[in-house]
mmCIF file of C-alpha atoms in Angstrom:
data_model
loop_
_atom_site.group_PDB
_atom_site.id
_atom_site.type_symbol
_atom_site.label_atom_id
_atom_site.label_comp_id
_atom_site.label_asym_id
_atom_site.label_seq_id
_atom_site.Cartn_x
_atom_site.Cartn_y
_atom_site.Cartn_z
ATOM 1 C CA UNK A 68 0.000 0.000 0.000
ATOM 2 C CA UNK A 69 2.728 2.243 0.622
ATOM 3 C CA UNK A 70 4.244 1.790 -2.315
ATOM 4 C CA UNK A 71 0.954 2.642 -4.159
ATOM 5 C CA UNK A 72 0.869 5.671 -2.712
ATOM 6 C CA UNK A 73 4.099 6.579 -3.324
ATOM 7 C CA UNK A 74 3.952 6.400 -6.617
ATOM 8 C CA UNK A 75 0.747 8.013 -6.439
ATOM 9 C CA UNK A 76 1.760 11.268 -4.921
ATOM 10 C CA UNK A 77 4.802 10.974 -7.332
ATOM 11 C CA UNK A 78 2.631 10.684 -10.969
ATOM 12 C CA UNK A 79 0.612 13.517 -8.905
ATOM 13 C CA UNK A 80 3.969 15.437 -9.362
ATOM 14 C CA UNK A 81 3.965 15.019 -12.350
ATOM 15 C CA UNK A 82 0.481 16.176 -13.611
ATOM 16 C CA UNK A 83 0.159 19.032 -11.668
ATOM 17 C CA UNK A 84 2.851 21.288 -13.517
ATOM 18 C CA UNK A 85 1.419 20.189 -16.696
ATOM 19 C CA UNK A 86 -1.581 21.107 -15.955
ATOM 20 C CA UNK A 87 -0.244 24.559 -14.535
ATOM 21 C CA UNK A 88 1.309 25.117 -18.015
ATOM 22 C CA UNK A 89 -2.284 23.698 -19.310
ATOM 23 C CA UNK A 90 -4.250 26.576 -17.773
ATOM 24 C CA UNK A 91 -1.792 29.569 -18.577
ATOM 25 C CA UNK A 92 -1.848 28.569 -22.006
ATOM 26 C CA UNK A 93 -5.818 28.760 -22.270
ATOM 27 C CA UNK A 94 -5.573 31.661 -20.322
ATOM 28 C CA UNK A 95 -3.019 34.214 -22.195
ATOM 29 C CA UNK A 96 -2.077 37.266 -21.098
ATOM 30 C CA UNK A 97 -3.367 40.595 -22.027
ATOM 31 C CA UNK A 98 -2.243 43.967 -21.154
ATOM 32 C CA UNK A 99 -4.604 46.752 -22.256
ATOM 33 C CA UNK A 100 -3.020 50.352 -22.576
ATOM 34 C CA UNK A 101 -3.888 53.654 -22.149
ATOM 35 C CA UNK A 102 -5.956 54.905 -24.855
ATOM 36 C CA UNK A 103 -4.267 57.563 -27.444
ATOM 37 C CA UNK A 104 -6.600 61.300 -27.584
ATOM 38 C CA UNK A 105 -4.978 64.466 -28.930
ATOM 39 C CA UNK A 106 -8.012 66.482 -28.878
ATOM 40 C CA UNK A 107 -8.586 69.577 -26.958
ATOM 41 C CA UNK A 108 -11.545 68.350 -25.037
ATOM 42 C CA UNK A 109 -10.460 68.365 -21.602
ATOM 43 C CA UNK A 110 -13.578 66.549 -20.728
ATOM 44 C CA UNK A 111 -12.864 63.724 -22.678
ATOM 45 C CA UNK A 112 -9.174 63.460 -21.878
ATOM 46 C CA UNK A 113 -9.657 61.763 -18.457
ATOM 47 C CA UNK A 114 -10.852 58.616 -20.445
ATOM 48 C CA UNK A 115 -7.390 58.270 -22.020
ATOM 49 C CA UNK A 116 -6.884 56.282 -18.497
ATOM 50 C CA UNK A 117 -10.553 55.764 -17.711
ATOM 51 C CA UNK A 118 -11.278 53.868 -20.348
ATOM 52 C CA UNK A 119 -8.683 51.227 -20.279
ATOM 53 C CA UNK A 120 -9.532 50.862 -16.486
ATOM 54 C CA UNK A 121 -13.113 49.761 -17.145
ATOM 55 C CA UNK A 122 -11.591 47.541 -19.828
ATOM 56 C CA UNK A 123 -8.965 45.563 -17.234
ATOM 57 C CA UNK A 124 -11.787 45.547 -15.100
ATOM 58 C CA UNK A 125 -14.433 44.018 -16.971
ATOM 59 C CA UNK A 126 -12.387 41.673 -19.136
ATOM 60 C CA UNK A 127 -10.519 40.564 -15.969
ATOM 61 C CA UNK A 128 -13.559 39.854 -13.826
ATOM 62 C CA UNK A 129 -15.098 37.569 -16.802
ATOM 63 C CA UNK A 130 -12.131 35.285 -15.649
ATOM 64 C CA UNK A 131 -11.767 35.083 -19.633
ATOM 65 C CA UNK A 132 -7.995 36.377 -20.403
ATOM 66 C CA UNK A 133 -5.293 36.448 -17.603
ATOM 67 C CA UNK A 134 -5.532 40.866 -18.023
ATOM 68 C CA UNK A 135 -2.512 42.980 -16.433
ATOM 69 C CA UNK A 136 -3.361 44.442 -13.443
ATOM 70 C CA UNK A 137 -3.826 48.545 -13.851
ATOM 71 C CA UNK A 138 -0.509 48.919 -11.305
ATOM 72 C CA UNK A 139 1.600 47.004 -13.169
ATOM 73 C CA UNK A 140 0.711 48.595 -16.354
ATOM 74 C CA UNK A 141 1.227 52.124 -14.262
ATOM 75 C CA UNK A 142 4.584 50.577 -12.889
ATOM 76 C CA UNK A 143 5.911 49.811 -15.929
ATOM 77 C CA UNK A 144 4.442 52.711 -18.159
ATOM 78 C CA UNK A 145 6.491 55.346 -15.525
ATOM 79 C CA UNK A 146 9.481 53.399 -15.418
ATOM 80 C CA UNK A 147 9.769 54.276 -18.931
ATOM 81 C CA UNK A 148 8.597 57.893 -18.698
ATOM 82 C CA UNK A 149 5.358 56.785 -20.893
ATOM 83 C CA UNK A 150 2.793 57.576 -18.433
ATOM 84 C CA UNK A 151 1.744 61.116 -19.657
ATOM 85 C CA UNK A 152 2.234 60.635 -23.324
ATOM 86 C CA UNK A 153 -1.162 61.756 -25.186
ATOM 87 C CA UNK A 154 0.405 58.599 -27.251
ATOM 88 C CA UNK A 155 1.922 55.385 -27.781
ATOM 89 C CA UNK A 156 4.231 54.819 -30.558
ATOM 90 C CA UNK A 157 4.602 50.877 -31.624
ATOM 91 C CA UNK A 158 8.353 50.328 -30.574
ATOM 92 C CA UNK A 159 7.400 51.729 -27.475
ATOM 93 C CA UNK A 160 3.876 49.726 -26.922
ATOM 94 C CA UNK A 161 5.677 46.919 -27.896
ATOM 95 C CA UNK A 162 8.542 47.320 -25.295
ATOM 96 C CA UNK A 163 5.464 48.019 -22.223
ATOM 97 C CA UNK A 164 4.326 44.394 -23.706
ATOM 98 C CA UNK A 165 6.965 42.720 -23.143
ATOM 99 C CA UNK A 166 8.182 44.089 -19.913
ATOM 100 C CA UNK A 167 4.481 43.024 -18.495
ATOM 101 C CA UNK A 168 4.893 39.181 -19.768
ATOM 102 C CA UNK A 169 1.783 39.929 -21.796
ATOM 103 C CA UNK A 170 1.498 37.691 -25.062
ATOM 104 C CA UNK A 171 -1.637 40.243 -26.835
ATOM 105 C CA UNK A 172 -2.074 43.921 -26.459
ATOM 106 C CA UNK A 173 -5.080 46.259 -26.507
ATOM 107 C CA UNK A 174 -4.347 49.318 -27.914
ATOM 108 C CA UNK A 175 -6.044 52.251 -29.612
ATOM 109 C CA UNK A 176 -7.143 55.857 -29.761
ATOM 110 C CA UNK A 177 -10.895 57.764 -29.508
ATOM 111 C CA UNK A 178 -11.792 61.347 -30.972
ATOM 112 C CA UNK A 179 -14.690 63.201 -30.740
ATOM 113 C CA UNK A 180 -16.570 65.063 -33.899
ATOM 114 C CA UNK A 181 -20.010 66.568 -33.924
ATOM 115 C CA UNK A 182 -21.478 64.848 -30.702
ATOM 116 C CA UNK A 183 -20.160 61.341 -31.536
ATOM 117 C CA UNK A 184 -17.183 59.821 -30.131
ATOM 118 C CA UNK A 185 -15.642 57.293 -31.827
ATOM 119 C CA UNK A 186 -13.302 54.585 -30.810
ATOM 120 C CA UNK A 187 -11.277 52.398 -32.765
ATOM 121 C CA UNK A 188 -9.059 49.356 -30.652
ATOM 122 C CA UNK A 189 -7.125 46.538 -31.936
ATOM 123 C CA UNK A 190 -5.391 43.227 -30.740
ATOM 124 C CA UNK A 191 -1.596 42.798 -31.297
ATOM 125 C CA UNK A 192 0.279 40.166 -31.057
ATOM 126 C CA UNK A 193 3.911 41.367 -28.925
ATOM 127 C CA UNK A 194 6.160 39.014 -30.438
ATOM 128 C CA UNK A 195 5.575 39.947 -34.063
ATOM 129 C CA UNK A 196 4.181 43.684 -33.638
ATOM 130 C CA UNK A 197 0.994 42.194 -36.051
ATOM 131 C CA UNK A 198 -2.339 43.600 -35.359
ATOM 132 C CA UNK A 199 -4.521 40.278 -34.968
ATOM 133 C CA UNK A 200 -8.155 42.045 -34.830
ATOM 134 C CA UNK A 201 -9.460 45.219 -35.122
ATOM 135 C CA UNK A 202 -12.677 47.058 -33.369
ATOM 136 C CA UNK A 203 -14.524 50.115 -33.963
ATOM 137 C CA UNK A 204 -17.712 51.816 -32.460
ATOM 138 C CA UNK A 205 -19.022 54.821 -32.491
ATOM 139 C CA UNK A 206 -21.788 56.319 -30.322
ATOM 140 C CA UNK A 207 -23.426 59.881 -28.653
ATOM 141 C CA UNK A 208 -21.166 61.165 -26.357
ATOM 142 C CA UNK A 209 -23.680 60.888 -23.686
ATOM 143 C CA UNK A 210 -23.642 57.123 -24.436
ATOM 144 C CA UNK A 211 -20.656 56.821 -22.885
ATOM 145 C CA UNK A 212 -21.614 53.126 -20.452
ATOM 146 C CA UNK A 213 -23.217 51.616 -23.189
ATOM 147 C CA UNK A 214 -19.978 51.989 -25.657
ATOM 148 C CA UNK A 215 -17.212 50.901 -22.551
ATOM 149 C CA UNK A 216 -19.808 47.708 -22.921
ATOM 150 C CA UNK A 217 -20.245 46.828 -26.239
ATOM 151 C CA UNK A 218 -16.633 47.500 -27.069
ATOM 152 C CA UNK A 219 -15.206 45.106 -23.949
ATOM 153 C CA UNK A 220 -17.917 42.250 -25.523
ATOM 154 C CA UNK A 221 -16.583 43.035 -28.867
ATOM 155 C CA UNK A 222 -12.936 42.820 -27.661
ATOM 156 C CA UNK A 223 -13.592 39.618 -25.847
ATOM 157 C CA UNK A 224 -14.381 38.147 -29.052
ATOM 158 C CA UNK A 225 -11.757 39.541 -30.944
ATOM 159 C CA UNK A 226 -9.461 38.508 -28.336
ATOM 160 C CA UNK A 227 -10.742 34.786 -28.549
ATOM 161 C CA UNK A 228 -10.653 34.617 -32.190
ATOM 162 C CA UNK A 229 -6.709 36.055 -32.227
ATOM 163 C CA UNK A 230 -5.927 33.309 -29.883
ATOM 164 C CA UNK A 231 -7.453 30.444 -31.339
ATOM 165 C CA UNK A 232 -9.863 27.605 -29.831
ATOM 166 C CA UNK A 233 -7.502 26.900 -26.769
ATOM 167 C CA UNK A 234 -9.415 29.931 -25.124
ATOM 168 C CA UNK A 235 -12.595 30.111 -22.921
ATOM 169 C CA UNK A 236 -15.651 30.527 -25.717
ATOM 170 C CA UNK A 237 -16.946 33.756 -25.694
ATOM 171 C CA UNK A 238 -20.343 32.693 -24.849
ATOM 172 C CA UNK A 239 -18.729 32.321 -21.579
ATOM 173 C CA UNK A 240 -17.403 36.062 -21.323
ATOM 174 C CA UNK A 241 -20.564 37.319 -21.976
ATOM 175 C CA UNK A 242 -22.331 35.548 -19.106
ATOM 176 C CA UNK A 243 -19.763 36.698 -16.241
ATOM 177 C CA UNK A 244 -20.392 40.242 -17.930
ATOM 178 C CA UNK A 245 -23.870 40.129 -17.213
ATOM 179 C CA UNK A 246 -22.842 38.626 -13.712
ATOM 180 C CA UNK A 247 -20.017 41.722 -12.900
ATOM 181 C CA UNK A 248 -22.377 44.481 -14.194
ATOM 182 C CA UNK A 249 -25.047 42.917 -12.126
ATOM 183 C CA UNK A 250 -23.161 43.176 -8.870
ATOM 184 C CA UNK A 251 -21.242 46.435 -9.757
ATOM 185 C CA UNK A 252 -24.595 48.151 -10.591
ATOM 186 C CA UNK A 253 -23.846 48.972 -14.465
ATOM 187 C CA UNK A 254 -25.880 48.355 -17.250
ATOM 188 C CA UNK A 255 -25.555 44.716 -18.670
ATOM 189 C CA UNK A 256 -27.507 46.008 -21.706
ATOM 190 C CA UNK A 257 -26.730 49.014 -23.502
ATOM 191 C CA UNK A 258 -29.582 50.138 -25.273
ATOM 192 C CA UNK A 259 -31.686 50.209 -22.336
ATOM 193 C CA UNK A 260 -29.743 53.502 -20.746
ATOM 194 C CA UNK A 261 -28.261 56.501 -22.355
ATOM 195 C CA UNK A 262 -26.786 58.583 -19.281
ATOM 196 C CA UNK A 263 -24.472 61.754 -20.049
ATOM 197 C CA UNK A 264 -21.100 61.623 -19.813
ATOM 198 C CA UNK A 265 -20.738 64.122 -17.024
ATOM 199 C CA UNK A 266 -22.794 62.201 -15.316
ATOM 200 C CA UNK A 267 -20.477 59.034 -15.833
ATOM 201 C CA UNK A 268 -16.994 61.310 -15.117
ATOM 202 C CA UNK A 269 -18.348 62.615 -11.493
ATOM 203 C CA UNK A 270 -19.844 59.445 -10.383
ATOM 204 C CA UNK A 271 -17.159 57.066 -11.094
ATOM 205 C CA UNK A 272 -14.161 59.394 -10.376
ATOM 206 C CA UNK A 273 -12.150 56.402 -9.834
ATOM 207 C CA UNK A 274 -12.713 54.723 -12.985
ATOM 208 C CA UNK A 275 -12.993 58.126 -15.598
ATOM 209 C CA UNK A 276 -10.708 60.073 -14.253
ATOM 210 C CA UNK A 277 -6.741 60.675 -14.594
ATOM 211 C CA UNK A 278 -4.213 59.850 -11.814
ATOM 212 C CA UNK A 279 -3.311 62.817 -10.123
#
């Protein structure tokens, strides 16, 4: 009996890292950057930062993608002097990739004309600088929520197609959405609520607004 168990607890060892390695690769990393804006709307600058929050936030709670934590990406983005740029040039997205392990990167920029503000974001793959997927929505400014929303459920999908059938389905994200907006009090639909963005940048301070 002893030596059943013994060999038990050793073919144990031997699993377990495997299926360590297992999970990490069905769960790849994703850093998500700060969004480029060179517009003079000093409203809308604070979501340069705010939106990319709500992004790491939503994406990570689905449980989805492995998503950089917003310190880390803060860490590394000072240590190389990045952190105010109104925008990130590819060599230098590419090195913050890298430096935060991340295999995929979500990057892009948002501008506002007439009322609308649009908001283009893409996947890219770090080791090979290739943009994998691409994402763009537009909406009334004052439909802030419902945007954030729509683009993290079109990003999970994008982010599940660039990385193949070894991730979680996206039928999957989209049910622990509905579960994290449900407990964090934001709308899991976005048709059903158009709120204005001041509204959105005084009430969630934390989330829409830049570090001081």
């Amino acid at each position: 009996m002893s030596a059943m168990r013994t060999a038990a607890l050793l073919l144990c060892g031997l699993l377990l890292p495997s299926l360590a390695v297992a999970q990490v690769r069905a769960r790849p990393t994703v850093a998500i950057l700060y969004f480029d804006y060179t517009g003079k709307n000093a409203e809308l600058e604070p979501l340069r930062k705010g939106l990319a929050r709500m992004l790491i936030s939503d994406l990570g709670a689905a449980g989805t993608f492995q998503i950089v934590e917003r310190e880390r990406l803060e860490e590394v983005l000072t240590e190389l002097k990045l952190g105010q740029s109104p925008r990130l040039d590819p060599t230098s997205a590419a090195k913050v990739g890298k430096l935060l392990g991340a295999r995929l990167l979500v990057l892009g920029g948002y501008f506002e004309f007439s009322g609308t503000l649009r908001v283009d974001a893409r996947v890219v793959e770090v080791e090979t600088g290739k943009v994998l997927k691409s994402v763009g929505l537009d909406r009334k400014t004052d439909e802030f929520l419902g945007l954030e929303q729509k683009l993290a459920a079109d990003l999970a999908a994008a982010l599940t197609a660039a990385v193949g059938p070894a991730a979680p389905q996206f039928g999957e994200y989209r049910h622990a959405q509905r579960k994290h907006h449900r407990r964090s009090g934001r709308v899991a639909h976005p048709g059903r609520e158009r709120r204005p963005y001041a509204r959105v940048h005084h009430e969630q301070p934390e989330r829409a607004a830049a570090d001081p």
